[in-house]
Amino acid sequence: AQTVTQSQPEMSVQEAETVTLSCTYDTSENNYYLFWYKQPPSRQMILVIRQEAYKQQNATENRFSVNFQKAAKSFSLKISDSQLGDTAMYFCAFMNRNAGNMLTFGGGTRLMVKP
Amino acid sequence: DAGVIQSPRHEVTEMGQEVTLRCKPISGHNSLFWYRQTMMRGLELLIYFNNNVPIDDSGMPEDRFSAKMPNASFSTLKIQPSEPRDSAVYFCASRPDGSYGYTFGSGTRLTVV
C-alpha cells in the first residue's frame, strides 16, 4: 500500500512571492505517477501538474513546477509569482500504474495568498 | 462535454434516513471512482468500478454503504441508515482506460443531523 504525507497543514505567502509545498510518499513500486491537485473554495478538484516516475526531468506548467527526488521519495510543488487566485487546498497524489491507476491522496495543505 | 455530473450538490438528512448520491461519468470513461472527503481523514477512495464492475470496494466503511453502476452512464452511492459521522463531501471521478487523467465531479456535501 502507498502512503502520501503532506507535512504542512497550512501555509501563507505574499502575492508575487514564491512558495514551496512539501510532499513525501512511500511505495515499493517503480511504475507510478505523482500529481498535485488544487481545490479552491468551489470544491472542484483541478489538476495542476503531473510527474511520471520514469522521467528524471522535473515537470513544469507555467508558474508551477515540481522538485521530484525519486530516491528520497519527495515531490514538492513550487508556485512562482503567487496570485490571489492560487488560494486553495493543495493535494499531493500518487497513482500506482500496476494497480488500477487509483489515486491515493495526501492530507492536503491549505495555502493562503495574501495581498 | 459537461464533465462528471453529481447530484445533489447538497443534501441534509436526518440520522437513520436513507441517502442516495448520484453520478454521471463522462461518456467513454471506463473507470469510475467514489471518494469521500472529511477534515479528519482527507480524501479516501471508497470504491472503484471498471466497465461497470466493482473492482475494489475495500474502502467502503461498512455495510451501511453500497454502490452500484447499472450502466456505463450512471452510478449511485447509497447510505442506509445514515449516521452523523457520514457527514462529508462525496466525490465521483471518471477516467478512460489507460489514462492518468481523472475528471472529478463537483461533489455532494452530505450533512446528517
GROMACS .gro file of C-alpha atoms in nm:
model
  228
    1ALA     CA    1   0.000   0.000   0.000
    2GLN     CA    2   0.108   0.353  -0.069
    3THR     CA    3   0.104   0.645   0.171
    4VAL     CA    4   0.130   1.013   0.088
    5THR     CA    5   0.228   1.268   0.352
    6GLN     CA    6   0.193   1.643   0.340
    7SER     CA    7   0.358   1.782   0.649
    8GLN     CA    8   0.236   2.141   0.616
    9PRO     CA    9  -0.134   2.173   0.707
   10GLU     CA   10  -0.134   2.546   0.632
   11MET     CA   11   0.092   2.794   0.456
   12SER     CA   12   0.075   3.154   0.356
   13VAL     CA   13   0.264   3.363   0.103
   14GLN     CA   14   0.260   3.722  -0.011
   15GLU     CA   15   0.127   3.794  -0.356
   16ALA     CA   16   0.403   3.776  -0.621
   17GLU     CA   17   0.631   3.573  -0.395
   18THR     CA   18   0.733   3.209  -0.431
   19VAL     CA   19   0.613   2.925  -0.211
   20THR     CA   20   0.701   2.556  -0.193
   21LEU     CA   21   0.463   2.287  -0.072
   22SER     CA   22   0.611   1.960   0.051
   23CYS     CA   23   0.504   1.604  -0.018
   24THR     CA   24   0.663   1.270   0.060
   25TYR     CA   25   0.538   0.926  -0.031
   26ASP     CA   26   0.614   0.569   0.049
   27THR     CA   27   0.595   0.291  -0.208
   28SER     CA   28   0.780  -0.016  -0.329
   29GLU     CA   29   0.652   0.035  -0.683
   30ASN     CA   30   0.854   0.164  -0.976
   31ASN     CA   31   0.576   0.241  -1.222
   32TYR     CA   32   0.380   0.535  -1.088
   33TYR     CA   33   0.272   0.892  -1.144
   34LEU     CA   34   0.260   1.179  -0.899
   35PHE     CA   35   0.019   1.469  -0.911
   36TRP     CA   36  -0.067   1.796  -0.748
   37TYR     CA   37  -0.434   1.890  -0.738
   38LYS     CA   38  -0.581   2.226  -0.641
   39GLN     CA   39  -0.914   2.253  -0.461
   40PRO     CA   40  -1.044   2.611  -0.442
   41PRO     CA   41  -1.343   2.705  -0.226
   42SER     CA   42  -1.569   2.595  -0.512
   43ARG     CA   43  -1.471   2.236  -0.418
   44GLN     CA   44  -1.371   2.146  -0.772
   45MET     CA   45  -1.060   1.925  -0.794
   46ILE     CA   46  -0.827   2.075  -1.056
   47LEU     CA   47  -0.516   1.900  -1.184
   48VAL     CA   48  -0.218   2.133  -1.150
   49ILE     CA   49   0.075   1.920  -1.262
   50ARG     CA   50   0.182   1.560  -1.304
   51GLN     CA   51   0.516   1.377  -1.300
   52GLU     CA   52   0.592   1.033  -1.442
   53ALA     CA   53   0.827   0.841  -1.214
   54TYR     CA   54   1.044   0.724  -1.502
   55LYS     CA   55   1.122   1.080  -1.608
   56GLN     CA   56   1.415   1.250  -1.442
   57GLN     CA   57   1.325   1.595  -1.568
   58ASN     CA   58   1.104   1.792  -1.333
   59ALA     CA   59   0.764   1.884  -1.472
   60THR     CA   60   0.668   2.248  -1.518
   61GLU     CA   61   0.338   2.417  -1.604
   62ASN     CA   62   0.369   2.793  -1.633
   63ARG     CA   63   0.416   2.925  -1.275
   64PHE     CA   64   0.401   2.573  -1.127
   65SER     CA   65   0.697   2.339  -1.109
   66VAL     CA   66   0.794   2.034  -0.910
   67ASN     CA   67   1.110   1.908  -0.748
   68PHE     CA   68   1.095   1.530  -0.789
   69GLN     CA   69   1.352   1.342  -0.583
   70LYS     CA   70   1.280   0.976  -0.655
   71ALA     CA   71   1.538   0.825  -0.421
   72ALA     CA   72   1.415   1.040  -0.135
   73LYS     CA   73   1.050   0.983  -0.236
   74SER     CA   74   0.988   1.353  -0.229
   75PHE     CA   75   0.767   1.556  -0.462
   76SER     CA   76   0.740   1.924  -0.378
   77LEU     CA   77   0.540   2.189  -0.563
   78LYS     CA   78   0.680   2.536  -0.624
   79ILE     CA   79   0.444   2.819  -0.710
   80SER     CA   80   0.618   3.124  -0.850
   81ASP     CA   81   0.472   3.474  -0.867
   82SER     CA   82   0.185   3.372  -0.639
   83GLN     CA   83  -0.154   3.515  -0.726
   84LEU     CA   84  -0.463   3.566  -0.512
   85GLY     CA   85  -0.638   3.300  -0.721
   86ASP     CA   86  -0.385   3.044  -0.603
   87THR     CA   87  -0.552   3.045  -0.261
   88ALA     CA   88  -0.682   2.690  -0.220
   89MET     CA   89  -0.620   2.347  -0.071
   90TYR     CA   90  -0.343   2.161  -0.250
   91PHE     CA   91  -0.331   1.783  -0.255
   92CYS     CA   92  -0.040   1.564  -0.350
   93ALA     CA   93  -0.148   1.232  -0.503
   94PHE     CA   94   0.012   0.902  -0.602
   95MET     CA   95  -0.105   0.671  -0.880
   96ASN     CA   96   0.017   0.312  -0.894
   97ARG     CA   97   0.018   0.219  -1.261
   98ASN     CA   98   0.029  -0.152  -1.167
   99ALA     CA   99  -0.287  -0.142  -0.955
  100GLY     CA  100  -0.578   0.003  -1.144
  101ASN     CA  101  -0.445   0.357  -1.165
  102MET     CA  102  -0.617   0.451  -0.839
  103LEU     CA  103  -0.521   0.778  -0.675
  104THR     CA  104  -0.401   0.795  -0.315
  105PHE     CA  105  -0.409   1.146  -0.171
  106GLY     CA  106  -0.213   1.324   0.096
  107GLY     CA  107  -0.389   1.516   0.370
  108GLY     CA  108  -0.363   1.848   0.191
  109THR     CA  109  -0.203   2.188   0.251
  110ARG     CA  110  -0.417   2.498   0.280
  111LEU     CA  111  -0.244   2.784   0.100
  112MET     CA  112  -0.340   3.144   0.158
  113VAL     CA  113  -0.203   3.410  -0.076
  114LYS     CA  114  -0.205   3.750   0.093
  115PRO     CA  115  -0.232   4.080  -0.094
  116ASP     CA  116  -1.880   1.758  -2.267
  117ALA     CA  117  -2.049   1.859  -1.941
  118GLY     CA  118  -1.794   1.676  -1.730
  119VAL     CA  119  -1.875   1.443  -1.443
  120ILE     CA  120  -2.217   1.533  -1.308
  121GLN     CA  121  -2.309   1.469  -0.947
  122SER     CA  122  -2.639   1.524  -0.776
  123PRO     CA  123  -2.749   1.659  -0.546
  124ARG     CA  124  -2.489   1.927  -0.472
  125HIS     CA  125  -2.603   1.948  -0.112
  126GLU     CA  126  -2.802   1.702   0.096
  127VAL     CA  127  -2.920   1.741   0.452
  128THR     CA  128  -3.089   1.442   0.609
  129GLU     CA  129  -3.181   1.309   0.949
  130MET     CA  130  -2.998   1.027   1.114
  131GLY     CA  131  -3.144   0.691   1.018
  132GLN     CA  132  -3.267   0.802   0.678
  133GLU     CA  133  -3.154   0.652   0.350
  134VAL     CA  134  -2.938   0.874   0.130
  135THR     CA  135  -2.862   0.819  -0.239
  136LEU     CA  136  -2.590   1.010  -0.420
  137ARG     CA  137  -2.578   1.004  -0.798
  138CYS     CA  138  -2.307   1.032  -1.058
  139LYS     CA  139  -2.297   1.051  -1.436
  140PRO     CA  140  -1.945   0.994  -1.567
  141ILE     CA  141  -1.802   1.134  -1.887
  142SER     CA  142  -1.909   0.932  -2.189
  143GLY     CA  143  -1.639   0.686  -2.289
  144HIS     CA  144  -1.470   0.681  -1.950
  145ASN     CA  145  -1.445   0.317  -1.843
  146SER     CA  146  -1.344   0.370  -1.482
  147LEU     CA  147  -1.546   0.537  -1.209
  148PHE     CA  148  -1.438   0.618  -0.857
  149TRP     CA  149  -1.619   0.730  -0.543
  150TYR     CA  150  -1.414   0.930  -0.290
  151ARG     CA  151  -1.511   1.073   0.047
  152GLN     CA  152  -1.351   1.390   0.185
  153THR     CA  153  -1.353   1.478   0.555
  154MET     CA  154  -1.140   1.710   0.763
  155MET     CA  155  -1.013   1.424   0.975
  156ARG     CA  156  -0.935   1.167   0.706
  157GLY     CA  157  -0.885   1.372   0.392
  158LEU     CA  158  -0.975   1.213   0.058
  159GLU     CA  159  -1.042   0.841   0.081
  160LEU     CA  160  -1.124   0.605  -0.204
  161LEU     CA  161  -1.446   0.420  -0.129
  162ILE     CA  162  -1.497   0.207  -0.440
  163TYR     CA  163  -1.371   0.173  -0.795
  164PHE     CA  164  -1.564   0.040  -1.097
  165ASN     CA  165  -1.421  -0.063  -1.431
  166ASN     CA  166  -1.662  -0.129  -1.718
  167ASN     CA  167  -1.949  -0.116  -1.468
  168VAL     CA  168  -1.799  -0.391  -1.249
  169PRO     CA  169  -1.684  -0.317  -0.893
  170ILE     CA  170  -1.310  -0.387  -0.882
  171ASP     CA  171  -1.208  -0.265  -0.538
  172ASP     CA  172  -1.454  -0.184  -0.261
  173SER     CA  173  -1.209  -0.219   0.026
  174GLY     CA  174  -1.259   0.145   0.115
  175MET     CA  175  -1.631   0.114   0.179
  176PRO     CA  176  -1.652   0.181   0.552
  177GLU     CA  177  -1.924  -0.064   0.649
  178ASP     CA  178  -2.231  -0.248   0.531
  179ARG     CA  179  -2.442   0.064   0.553
  180PHE     CA  180  -2.266   0.181   0.237
  181SER     CA  181  -2.340   0.032  -0.104
  182ALA     CA  182  -2.260   0.139  -0.458
  183LYS     CA  183  -2.394   0.033  -0.794
  184MET     CA  184  -2.321   0.101  -1.156
  185PRO     CA  185  -2.611  -0.040  -1.358
  186ASN     CA  186  -2.477   0.100  -1.685
  187ALA     CA  187  -2.187   0.299  -1.825
  188SER     CA  188  -2.358   0.633  -1.771
  189PHE     CA  189  -2.483   0.612  -1.413
  190SER     CA  190  -2.367   0.519  -1.065
  191THR     CA  191  -2.515   0.554  -0.720
  192LEU     CA  192  -2.373   0.553  -0.369
  193LYS     CA  193  -2.628   0.468  -0.104
  194ILE     CA  194  -2.606   0.501   0.272
  195GLN     CA  195  -2.871   0.321   0.475
  196PRO     CA  196  -2.916   0.407   0.755
  197SER     CA  197  -2.721   0.730   0.761
  198GLU     CA  198  -2.533   0.849   1.070
  199PRO     CA  199  -2.388   1.191   1.165
  200ARG     CA  200  -2.033   1.058   1.112
  201ASP     CA  201  -2.119   1.006   0.745
  202SER     CA  202  -2.125   1.383   0.700
  203ALA     CA  203  -1.865   1.461   0.434
  204VAL     CA  204  -1.818   1.569   0.075
  205TYR     CA  205  -1.855   1.275  -0.162
  206PHE     CA  206  -1.678   1.299  -0.497
  207CYS     CA  207  -1.727   1.093  -0.808
  208ALA     CA  208  -1.450   1.080  -1.068
  209SER     CA  209  -1.412   0.906  -1.402
  210ARG     CA  210  -1.120   0.818  -1.626
  211PRO     CA  211  -1.066   0.643  -1.959
  212ASP     CA  212  -0.876   0.314  -1.952
  213GLY     CA  213  -0.502   0.354  -1.974
  214SER     CA  214  -0.513   0.726  -1.895
  215TYR     CA  215  -0.387   0.910  -1.591
  216GLY     CA  216  -0.646   1.181  -1.645
  217TYR     CA  217  -0.912   1.180  -1.376
  218THR     CA  218  -1.208   1.416  -1.408
  219PHE     CA  219  -1.380   1.492  -1.081
  220GLY     CA  220  -1.737   1.598  -1.028
  221SER     CA  221  -1.822   1.895  -0.811
  222GLY     CA  222  -1.904   1.672  -0.516
  223THR     CA  223  -2.207   1.626  -0.293
  224ARG     CA  224  -2.189   1.780   0.052
  225LEU     CA  225  -2.381   1.548   0.283
  226THR     CA  226  -2.489   1.660   0.628
  227VAL     CA  227  -2.654   1.408   0.857
  228VAL     CA  228  -2.819   1.566   1.161
   0.00000   0.00000   0.00000
